[in-house]
PDB file of C-alpha atoms and ligand atoms in Angstrom:
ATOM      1  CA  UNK A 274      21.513  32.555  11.320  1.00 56.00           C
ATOM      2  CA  UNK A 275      24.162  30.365  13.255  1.00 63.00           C
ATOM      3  CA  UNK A 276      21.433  27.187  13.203  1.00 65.00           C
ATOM      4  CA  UNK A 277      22.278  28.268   9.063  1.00 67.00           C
ATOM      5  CA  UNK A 278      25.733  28.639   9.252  1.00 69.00           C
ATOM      6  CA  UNK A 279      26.611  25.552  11.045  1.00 67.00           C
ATOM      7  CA  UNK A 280      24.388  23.656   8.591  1.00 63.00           C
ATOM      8  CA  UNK A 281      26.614  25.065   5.830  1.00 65.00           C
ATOM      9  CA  UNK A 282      29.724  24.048   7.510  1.00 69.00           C
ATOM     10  CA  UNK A 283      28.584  20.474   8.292  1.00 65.00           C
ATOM     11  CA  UNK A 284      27.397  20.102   4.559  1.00 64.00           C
ATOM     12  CA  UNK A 285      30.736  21.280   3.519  1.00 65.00           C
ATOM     13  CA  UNK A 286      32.544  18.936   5.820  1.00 67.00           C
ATOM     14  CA  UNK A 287      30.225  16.423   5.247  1.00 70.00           C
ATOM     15  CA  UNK A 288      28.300  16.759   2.229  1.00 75.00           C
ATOM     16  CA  UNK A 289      24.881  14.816   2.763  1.00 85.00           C
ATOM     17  CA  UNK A 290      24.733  11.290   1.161  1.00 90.00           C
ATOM     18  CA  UNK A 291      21.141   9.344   0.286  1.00 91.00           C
ATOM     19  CA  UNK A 292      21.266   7.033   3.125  1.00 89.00           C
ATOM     20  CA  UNK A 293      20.046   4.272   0.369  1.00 89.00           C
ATOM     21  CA  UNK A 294      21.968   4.541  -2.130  1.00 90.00           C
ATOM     22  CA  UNK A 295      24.639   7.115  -1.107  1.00 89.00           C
ATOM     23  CA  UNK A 296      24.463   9.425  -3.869  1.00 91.00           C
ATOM     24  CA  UNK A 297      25.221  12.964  -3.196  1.00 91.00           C
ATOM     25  CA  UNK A 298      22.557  14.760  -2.737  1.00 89.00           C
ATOM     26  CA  UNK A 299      23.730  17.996  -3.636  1.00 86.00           C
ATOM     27  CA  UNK A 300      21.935  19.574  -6.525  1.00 82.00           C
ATOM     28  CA  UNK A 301      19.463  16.697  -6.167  1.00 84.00           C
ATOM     29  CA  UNK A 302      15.978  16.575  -4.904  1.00 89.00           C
ATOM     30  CA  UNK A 303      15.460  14.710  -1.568  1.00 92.00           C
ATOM     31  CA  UNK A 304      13.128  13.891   1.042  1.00 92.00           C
ATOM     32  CA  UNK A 305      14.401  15.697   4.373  1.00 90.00           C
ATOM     33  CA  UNK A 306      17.711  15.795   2.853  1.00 88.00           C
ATOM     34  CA  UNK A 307      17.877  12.293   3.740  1.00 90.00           C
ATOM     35  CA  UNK A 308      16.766   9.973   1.052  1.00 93.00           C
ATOM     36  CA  UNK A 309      17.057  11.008  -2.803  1.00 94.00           C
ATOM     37  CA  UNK A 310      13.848  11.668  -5.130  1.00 94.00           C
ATOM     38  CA  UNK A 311      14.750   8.488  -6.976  1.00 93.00           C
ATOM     39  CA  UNK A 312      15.099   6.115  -3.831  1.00 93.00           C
ATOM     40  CA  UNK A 313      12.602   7.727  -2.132  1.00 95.00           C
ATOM     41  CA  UNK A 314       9.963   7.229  -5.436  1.00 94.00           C
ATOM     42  CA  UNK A 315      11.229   3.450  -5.474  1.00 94.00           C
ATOM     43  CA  UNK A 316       9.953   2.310  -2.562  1.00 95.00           C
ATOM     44  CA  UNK A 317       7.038  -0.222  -2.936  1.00 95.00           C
ATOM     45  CA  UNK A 318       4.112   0.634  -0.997  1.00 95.00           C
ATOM     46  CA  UNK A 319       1.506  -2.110  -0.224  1.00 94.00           C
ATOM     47  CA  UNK A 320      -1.636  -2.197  -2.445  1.00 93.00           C
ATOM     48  CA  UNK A 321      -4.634  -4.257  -2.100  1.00 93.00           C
ATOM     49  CA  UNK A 322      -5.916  -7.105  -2.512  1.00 93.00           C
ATOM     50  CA  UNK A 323      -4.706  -7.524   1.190  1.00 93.00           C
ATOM     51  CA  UNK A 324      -4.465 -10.939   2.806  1.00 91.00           C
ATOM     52  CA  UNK A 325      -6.854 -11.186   5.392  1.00 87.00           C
ATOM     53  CA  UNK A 326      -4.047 -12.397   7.950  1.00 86.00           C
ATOM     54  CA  UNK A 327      -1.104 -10.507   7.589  1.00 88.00           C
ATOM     55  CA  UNK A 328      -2.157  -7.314   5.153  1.00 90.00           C
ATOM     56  CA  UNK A 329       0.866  -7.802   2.252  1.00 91.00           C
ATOM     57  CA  UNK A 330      -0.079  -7.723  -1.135  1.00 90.00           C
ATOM     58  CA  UNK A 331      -2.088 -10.567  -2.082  1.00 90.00           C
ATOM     59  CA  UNK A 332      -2.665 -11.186  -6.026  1.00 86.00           C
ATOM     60  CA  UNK A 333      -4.939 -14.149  -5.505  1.00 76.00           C
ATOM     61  CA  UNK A 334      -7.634 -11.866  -3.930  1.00 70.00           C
ATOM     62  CA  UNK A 335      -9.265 -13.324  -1.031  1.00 79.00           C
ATOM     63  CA  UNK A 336      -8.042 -15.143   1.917  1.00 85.00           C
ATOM     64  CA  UNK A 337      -4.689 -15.463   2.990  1.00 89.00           C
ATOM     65  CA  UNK A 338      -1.375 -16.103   1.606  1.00 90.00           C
ATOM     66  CA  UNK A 339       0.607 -19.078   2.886  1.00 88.00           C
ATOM     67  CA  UNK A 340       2.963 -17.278   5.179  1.00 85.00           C
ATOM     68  CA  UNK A 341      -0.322 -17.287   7.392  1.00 85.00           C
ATOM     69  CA  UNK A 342      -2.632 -19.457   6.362  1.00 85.00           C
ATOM     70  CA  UNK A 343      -3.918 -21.319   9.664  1.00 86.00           C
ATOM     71  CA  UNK A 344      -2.141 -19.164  11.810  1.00 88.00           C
ATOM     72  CA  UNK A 345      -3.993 -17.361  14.608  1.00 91.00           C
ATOM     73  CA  UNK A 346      -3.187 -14.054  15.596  1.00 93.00           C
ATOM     74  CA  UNK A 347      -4.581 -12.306  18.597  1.00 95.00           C
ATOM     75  CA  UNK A 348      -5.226  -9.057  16.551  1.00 96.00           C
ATOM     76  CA  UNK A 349      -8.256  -8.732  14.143  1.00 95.00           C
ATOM     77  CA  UNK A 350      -6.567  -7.391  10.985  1.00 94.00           C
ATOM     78  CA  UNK A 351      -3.019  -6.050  10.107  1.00 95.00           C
ATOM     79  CA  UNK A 352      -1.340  -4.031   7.198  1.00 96.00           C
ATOM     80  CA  UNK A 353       2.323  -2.725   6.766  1.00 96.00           C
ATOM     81  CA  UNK A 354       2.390   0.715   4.331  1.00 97.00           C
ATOM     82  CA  UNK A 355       5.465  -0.708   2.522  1.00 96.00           C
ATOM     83  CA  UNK A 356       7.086  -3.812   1.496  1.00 95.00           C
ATOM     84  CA  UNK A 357       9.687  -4.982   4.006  1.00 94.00           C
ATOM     85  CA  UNK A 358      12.516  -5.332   1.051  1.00 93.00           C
ATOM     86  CA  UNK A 359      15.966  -4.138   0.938  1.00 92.00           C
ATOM     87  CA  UNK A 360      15.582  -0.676   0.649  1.00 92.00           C
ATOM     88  CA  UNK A 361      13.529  -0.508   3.855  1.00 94.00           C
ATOM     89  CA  UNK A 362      15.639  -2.729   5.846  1.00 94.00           C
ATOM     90  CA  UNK A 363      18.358  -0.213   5.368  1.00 91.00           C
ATOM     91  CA  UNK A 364      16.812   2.876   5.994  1.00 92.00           C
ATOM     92  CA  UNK A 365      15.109   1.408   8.675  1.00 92.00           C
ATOM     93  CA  UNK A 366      18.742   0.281  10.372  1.00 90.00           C
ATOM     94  CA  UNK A 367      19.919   3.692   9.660  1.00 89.00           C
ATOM     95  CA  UNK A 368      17.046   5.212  11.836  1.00 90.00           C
ATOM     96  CA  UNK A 369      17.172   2.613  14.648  1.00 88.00           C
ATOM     97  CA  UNK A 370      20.520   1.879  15.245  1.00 87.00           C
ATOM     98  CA  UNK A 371      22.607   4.775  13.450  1.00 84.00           C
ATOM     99  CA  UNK A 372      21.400   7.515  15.586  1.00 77.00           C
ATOM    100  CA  UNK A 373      19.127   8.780  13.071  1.00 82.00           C
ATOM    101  CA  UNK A 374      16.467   9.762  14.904  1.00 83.00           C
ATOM    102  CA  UNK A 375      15.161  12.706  12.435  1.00 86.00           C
ATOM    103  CA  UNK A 376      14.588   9.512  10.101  1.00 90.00           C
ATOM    104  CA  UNK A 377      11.439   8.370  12.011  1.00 92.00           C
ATOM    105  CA  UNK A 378       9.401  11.405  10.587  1.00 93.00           C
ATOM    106  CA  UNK A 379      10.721  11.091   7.112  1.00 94.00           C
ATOM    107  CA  UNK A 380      10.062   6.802   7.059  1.00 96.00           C
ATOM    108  CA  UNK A 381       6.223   8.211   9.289  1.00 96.00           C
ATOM    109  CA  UNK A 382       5.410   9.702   6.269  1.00 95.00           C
ATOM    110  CA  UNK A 383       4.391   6.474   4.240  1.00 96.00           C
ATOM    111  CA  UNK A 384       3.152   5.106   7.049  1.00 96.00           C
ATOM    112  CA  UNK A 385       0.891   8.898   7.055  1.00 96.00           C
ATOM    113  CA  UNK A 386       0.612   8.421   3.467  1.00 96.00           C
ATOM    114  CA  UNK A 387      -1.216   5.056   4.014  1.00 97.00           C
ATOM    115  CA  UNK A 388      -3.210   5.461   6.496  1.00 96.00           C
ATOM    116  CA  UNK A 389      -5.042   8.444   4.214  1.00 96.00           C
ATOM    117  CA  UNK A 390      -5.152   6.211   1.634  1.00 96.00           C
ATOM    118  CA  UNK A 391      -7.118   3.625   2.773  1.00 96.00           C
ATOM    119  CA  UNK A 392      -8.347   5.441   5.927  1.00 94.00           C
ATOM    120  CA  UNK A 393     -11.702   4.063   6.091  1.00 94.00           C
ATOM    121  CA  UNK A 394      -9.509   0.842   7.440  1.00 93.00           C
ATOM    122  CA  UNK A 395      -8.813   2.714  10.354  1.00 95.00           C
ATOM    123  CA  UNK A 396     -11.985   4.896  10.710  1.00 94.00           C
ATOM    124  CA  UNK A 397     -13.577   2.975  13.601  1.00 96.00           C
ATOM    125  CA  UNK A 398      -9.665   2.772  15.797  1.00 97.00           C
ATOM    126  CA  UNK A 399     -10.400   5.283  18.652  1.00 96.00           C
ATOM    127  CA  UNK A 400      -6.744   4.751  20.658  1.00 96.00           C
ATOM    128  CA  UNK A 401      -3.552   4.172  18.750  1.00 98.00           C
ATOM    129  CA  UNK A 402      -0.732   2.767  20.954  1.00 98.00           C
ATOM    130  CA  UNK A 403       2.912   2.341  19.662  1.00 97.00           C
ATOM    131  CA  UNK A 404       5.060  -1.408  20.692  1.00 97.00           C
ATOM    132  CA  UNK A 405       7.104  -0.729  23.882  1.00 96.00           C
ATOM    133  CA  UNK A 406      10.856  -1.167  23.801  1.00 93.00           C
ATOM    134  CA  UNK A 407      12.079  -2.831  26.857  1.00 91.00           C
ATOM    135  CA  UNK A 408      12.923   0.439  29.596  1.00 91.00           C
ATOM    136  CA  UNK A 409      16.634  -1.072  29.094  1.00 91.00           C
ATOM    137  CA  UNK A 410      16.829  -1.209  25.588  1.00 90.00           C
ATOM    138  CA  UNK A 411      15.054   2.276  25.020  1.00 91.00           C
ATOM    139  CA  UNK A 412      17.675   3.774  27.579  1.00 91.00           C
ATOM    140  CA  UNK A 413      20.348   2.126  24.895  1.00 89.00           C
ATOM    141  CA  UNK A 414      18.650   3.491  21.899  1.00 87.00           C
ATOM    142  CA  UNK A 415      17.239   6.614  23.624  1.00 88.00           C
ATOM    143  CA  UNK A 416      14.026   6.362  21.363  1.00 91.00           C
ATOM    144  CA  UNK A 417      11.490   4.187  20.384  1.00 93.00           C
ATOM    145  CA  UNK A 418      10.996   3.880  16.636  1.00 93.00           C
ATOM    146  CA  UNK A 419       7.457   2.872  17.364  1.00 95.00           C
ATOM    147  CA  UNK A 420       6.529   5.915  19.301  1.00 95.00           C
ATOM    148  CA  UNK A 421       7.688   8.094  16.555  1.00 95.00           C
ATOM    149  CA  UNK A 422       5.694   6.637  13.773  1.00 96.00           C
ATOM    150  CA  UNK A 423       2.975   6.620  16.556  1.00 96.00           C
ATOM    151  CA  UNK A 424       2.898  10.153  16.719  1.00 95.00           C
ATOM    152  CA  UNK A 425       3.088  10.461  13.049  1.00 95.00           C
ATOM    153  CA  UNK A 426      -0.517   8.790  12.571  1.00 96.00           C
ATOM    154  CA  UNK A 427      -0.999  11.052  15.370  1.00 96.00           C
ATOM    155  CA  UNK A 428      -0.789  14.140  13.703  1.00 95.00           C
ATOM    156  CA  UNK A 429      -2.695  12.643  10.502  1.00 93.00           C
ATOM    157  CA  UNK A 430      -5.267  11.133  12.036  1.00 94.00           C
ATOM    158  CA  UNK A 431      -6.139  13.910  14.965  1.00 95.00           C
ATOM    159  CA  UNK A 432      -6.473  10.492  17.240  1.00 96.00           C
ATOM    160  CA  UNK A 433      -4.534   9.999  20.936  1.00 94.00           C
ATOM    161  CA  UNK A 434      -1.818   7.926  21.358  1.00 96.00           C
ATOM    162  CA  UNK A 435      -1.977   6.251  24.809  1.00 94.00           C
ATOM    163  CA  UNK A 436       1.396   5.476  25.495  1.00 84.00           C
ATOM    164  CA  UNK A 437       2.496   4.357  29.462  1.00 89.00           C
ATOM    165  CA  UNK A 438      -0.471   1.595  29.127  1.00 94.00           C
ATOM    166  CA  UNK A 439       1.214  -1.379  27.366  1.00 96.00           C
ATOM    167  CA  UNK A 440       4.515  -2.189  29.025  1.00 95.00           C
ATOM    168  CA  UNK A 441       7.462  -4.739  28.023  1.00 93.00           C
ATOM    169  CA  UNK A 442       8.031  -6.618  30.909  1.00 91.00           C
ATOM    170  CA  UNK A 443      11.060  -8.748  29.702  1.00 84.00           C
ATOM    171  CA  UNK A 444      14.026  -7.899  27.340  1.00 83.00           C
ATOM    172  CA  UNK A 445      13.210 -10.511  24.479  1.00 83.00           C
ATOM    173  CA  UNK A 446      16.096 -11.715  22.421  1.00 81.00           C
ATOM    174  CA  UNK A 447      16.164  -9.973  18.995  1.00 80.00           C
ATOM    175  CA  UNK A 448      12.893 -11.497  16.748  1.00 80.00           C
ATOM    176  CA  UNK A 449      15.629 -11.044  13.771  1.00 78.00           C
ATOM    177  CA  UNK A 450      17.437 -14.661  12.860  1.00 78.00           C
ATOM    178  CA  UNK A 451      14.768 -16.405  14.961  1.00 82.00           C
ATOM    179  CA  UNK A 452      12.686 -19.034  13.136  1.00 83.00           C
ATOM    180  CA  UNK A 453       8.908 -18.866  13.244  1.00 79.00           C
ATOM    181  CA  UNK A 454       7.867 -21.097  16.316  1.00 80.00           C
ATOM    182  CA  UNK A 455      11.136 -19.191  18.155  1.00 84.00           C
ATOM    183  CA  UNK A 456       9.679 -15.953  17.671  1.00 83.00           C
ATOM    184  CA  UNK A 457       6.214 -17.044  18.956  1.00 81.00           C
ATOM    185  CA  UNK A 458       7.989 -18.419  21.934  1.00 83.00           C
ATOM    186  CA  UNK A 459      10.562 -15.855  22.112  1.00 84.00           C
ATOM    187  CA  UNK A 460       8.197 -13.001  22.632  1.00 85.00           C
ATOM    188  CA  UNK A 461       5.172 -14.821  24.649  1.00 87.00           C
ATOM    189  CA  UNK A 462       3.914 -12.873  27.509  1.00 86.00           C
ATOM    190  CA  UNK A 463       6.283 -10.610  27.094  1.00 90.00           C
ATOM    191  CA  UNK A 464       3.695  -7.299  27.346  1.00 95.00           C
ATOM    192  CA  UNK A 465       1.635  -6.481  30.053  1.00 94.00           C
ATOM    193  CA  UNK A 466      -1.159  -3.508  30.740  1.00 96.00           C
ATOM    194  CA  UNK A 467      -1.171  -0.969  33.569  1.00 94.00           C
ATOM    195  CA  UNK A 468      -3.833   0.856  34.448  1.00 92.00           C
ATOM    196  CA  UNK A 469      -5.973  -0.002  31.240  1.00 89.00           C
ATOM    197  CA  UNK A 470      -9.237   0.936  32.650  1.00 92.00           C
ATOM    198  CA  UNK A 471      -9.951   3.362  29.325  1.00 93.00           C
ATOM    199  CA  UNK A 472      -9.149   0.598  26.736  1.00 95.00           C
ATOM    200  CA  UNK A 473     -12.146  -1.453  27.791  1.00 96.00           C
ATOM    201  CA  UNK A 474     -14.715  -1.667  25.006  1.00 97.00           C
ATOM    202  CA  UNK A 475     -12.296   0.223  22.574  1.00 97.00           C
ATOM    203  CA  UNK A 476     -11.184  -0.330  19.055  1.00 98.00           C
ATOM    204  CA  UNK A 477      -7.196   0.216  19.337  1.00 98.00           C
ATOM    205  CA  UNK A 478      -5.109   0.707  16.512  1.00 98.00           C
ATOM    206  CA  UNK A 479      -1.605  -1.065  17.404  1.00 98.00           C
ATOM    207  CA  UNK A 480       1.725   0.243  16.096  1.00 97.00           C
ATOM    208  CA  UNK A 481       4.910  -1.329  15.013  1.00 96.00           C
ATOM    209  CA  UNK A 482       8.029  -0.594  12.677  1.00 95.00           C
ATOM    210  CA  UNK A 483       7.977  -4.223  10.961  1.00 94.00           C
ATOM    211  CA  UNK A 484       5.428  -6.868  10.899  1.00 93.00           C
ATOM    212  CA  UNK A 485       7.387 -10.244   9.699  1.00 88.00           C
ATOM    213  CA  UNK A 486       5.648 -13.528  11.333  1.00 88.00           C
ATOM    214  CA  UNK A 487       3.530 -11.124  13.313  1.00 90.00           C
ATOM    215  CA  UNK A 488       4.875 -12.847  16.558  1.00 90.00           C
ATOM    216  CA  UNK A 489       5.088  -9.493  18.213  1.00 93.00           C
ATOM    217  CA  UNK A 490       2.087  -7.459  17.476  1.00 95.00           C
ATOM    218  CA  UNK A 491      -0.002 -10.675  18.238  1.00 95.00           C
ATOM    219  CA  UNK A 492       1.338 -10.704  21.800  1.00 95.00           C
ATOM    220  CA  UNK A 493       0.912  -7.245  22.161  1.00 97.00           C
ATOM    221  CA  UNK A 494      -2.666  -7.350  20.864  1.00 97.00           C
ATOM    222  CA  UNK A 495      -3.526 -10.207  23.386  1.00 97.00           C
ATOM    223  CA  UNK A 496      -2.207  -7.552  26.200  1.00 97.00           C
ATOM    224  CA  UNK A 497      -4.860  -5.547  25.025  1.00 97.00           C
ATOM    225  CA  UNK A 498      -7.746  -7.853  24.998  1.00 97.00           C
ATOM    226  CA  UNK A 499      -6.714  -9.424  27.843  1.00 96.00           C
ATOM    227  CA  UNK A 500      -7.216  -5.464  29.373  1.00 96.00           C
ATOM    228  CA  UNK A 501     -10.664  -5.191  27.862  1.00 97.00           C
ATOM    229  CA  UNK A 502     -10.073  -3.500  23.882  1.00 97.00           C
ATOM    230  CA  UNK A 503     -12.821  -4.945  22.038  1.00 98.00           C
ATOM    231  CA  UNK A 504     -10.716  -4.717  19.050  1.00 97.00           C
ATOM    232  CA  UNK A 505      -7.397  -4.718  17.824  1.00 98.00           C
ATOM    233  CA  UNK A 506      -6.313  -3.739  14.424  1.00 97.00           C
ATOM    234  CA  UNK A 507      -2.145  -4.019  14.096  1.00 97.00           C
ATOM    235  CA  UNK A 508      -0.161  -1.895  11.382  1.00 97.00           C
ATOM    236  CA  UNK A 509       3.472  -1.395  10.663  1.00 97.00           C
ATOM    237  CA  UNK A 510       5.731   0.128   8.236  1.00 97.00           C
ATOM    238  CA  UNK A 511       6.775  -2.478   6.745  1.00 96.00           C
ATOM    239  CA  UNK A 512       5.550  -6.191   6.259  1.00 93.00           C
TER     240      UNK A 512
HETATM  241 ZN1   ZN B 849      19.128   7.379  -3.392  1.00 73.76          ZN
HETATM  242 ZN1   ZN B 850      -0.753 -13.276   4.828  1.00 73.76          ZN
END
């Protein structure tokens, strides 16, 4: 009753806003009480075709598009659930750097949402394993994003998350505002795997919040073969 109470107070003082487009929300349907029906309904989720290199939307069917054409990435296969446009960028800023924490399950829902979808993907993934933060910047943020939408394909998959294995040995700079060859560069052997004895010979599904160049999750994925994962298939929120 006082969990209730407070609630009522707090909506009173302040009366909860659509973090995208800062409508009230009262008298309005939301998701979580965080995004309104209408925002929320908006968002563009990725359909196929997929590009064979990076997973977006692809029109022209098979292949790759040109953000990746001739690029080599370490992982076999990536997708991102939603389109990495405006809407996302802001809700995912809210939930990483506004203290929104509660956001991760409401934004791990696509991600959920996708991974049903187009599950048999992701039948053959037998580990999933979120991005580390550095331990420096996840003391600063006090979460990592990655985790959470880990534990969201978690709980609708029924598969283990192995987190502790893949470690982030140096504080990168920021991928954001880097150019392409910077962010390769910026992020190279960056990850490193302790005590990966039970990811030899497996097929691990690798999780992120964004996939842009891809920098990242290819580093991450050649931790993992480098440890013994006979596979590696990378997917994000957004890409
Ligand atoms: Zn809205
Ligand atoms: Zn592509």
């Amino acid at each position: 009753m006082l969990r209730g109470l407070f609630k009522g107070l707090r909506d009173i003082v302040y009366p909860p806003v659509c973090l995208s487009c800062r409508a009230s929300l009262k008298n309005k349907g939301s998701v979580d009480e965080a995004v309104c029906a209408e925002c929320w309904g908006a968002i563009r989720m990725n359909a196929p075709p997929f590009c064979e290199g990076c997973g977006r939307h692809f029109p022209a069917g098979t292949g790759r598009c040109p953000a990746c054409s001739g690029r080599h990435f370490h992982y076999d296969r990536s997708f991102g659930a939603c389109r990495y446009d405006d809407r996302i960028k802001e809700l995912l800023h809210a939930f990483k750097y506004g203290g929104r924490d509660y956001l991760g399950r409401t934004l791990g829902r696509l991600l959920a949402a996708f991974y049903r979808e187009y599950d048999f993907l992701f039948a053959s993934a037998e580990i999933l394993i979120p991005v580390p933060l550095h331990p420096s910047r996840l003391r600063e943020r006090e979460f990592n994003q990655s985790a959470i939408f880990c534990e969201c394909l978690a709980s609708a998959s029924g598969k283990t998350v192995a987190g502790g294995m893949l470690l982030r040995r140096t504080r990168t700079r920021p991928q954001a505002g880097l150019e392409k060859e910077d962010r390769i560069l910026n992020v190279r052997g960056c990850f490193l795997v302790e005590n990966g004895a039970p990811l030899a010979g497996k097929h691990i599904l690798l999780v992120d919040d964004v996939l842009t160049t891809g920098a990242t999750l290819s580093e991450a994925a050649k931790a993992l073969k480098d440890a013994g994962a006979s596979e590696v298939t990378a997917l994000a929120l957004a890409n």
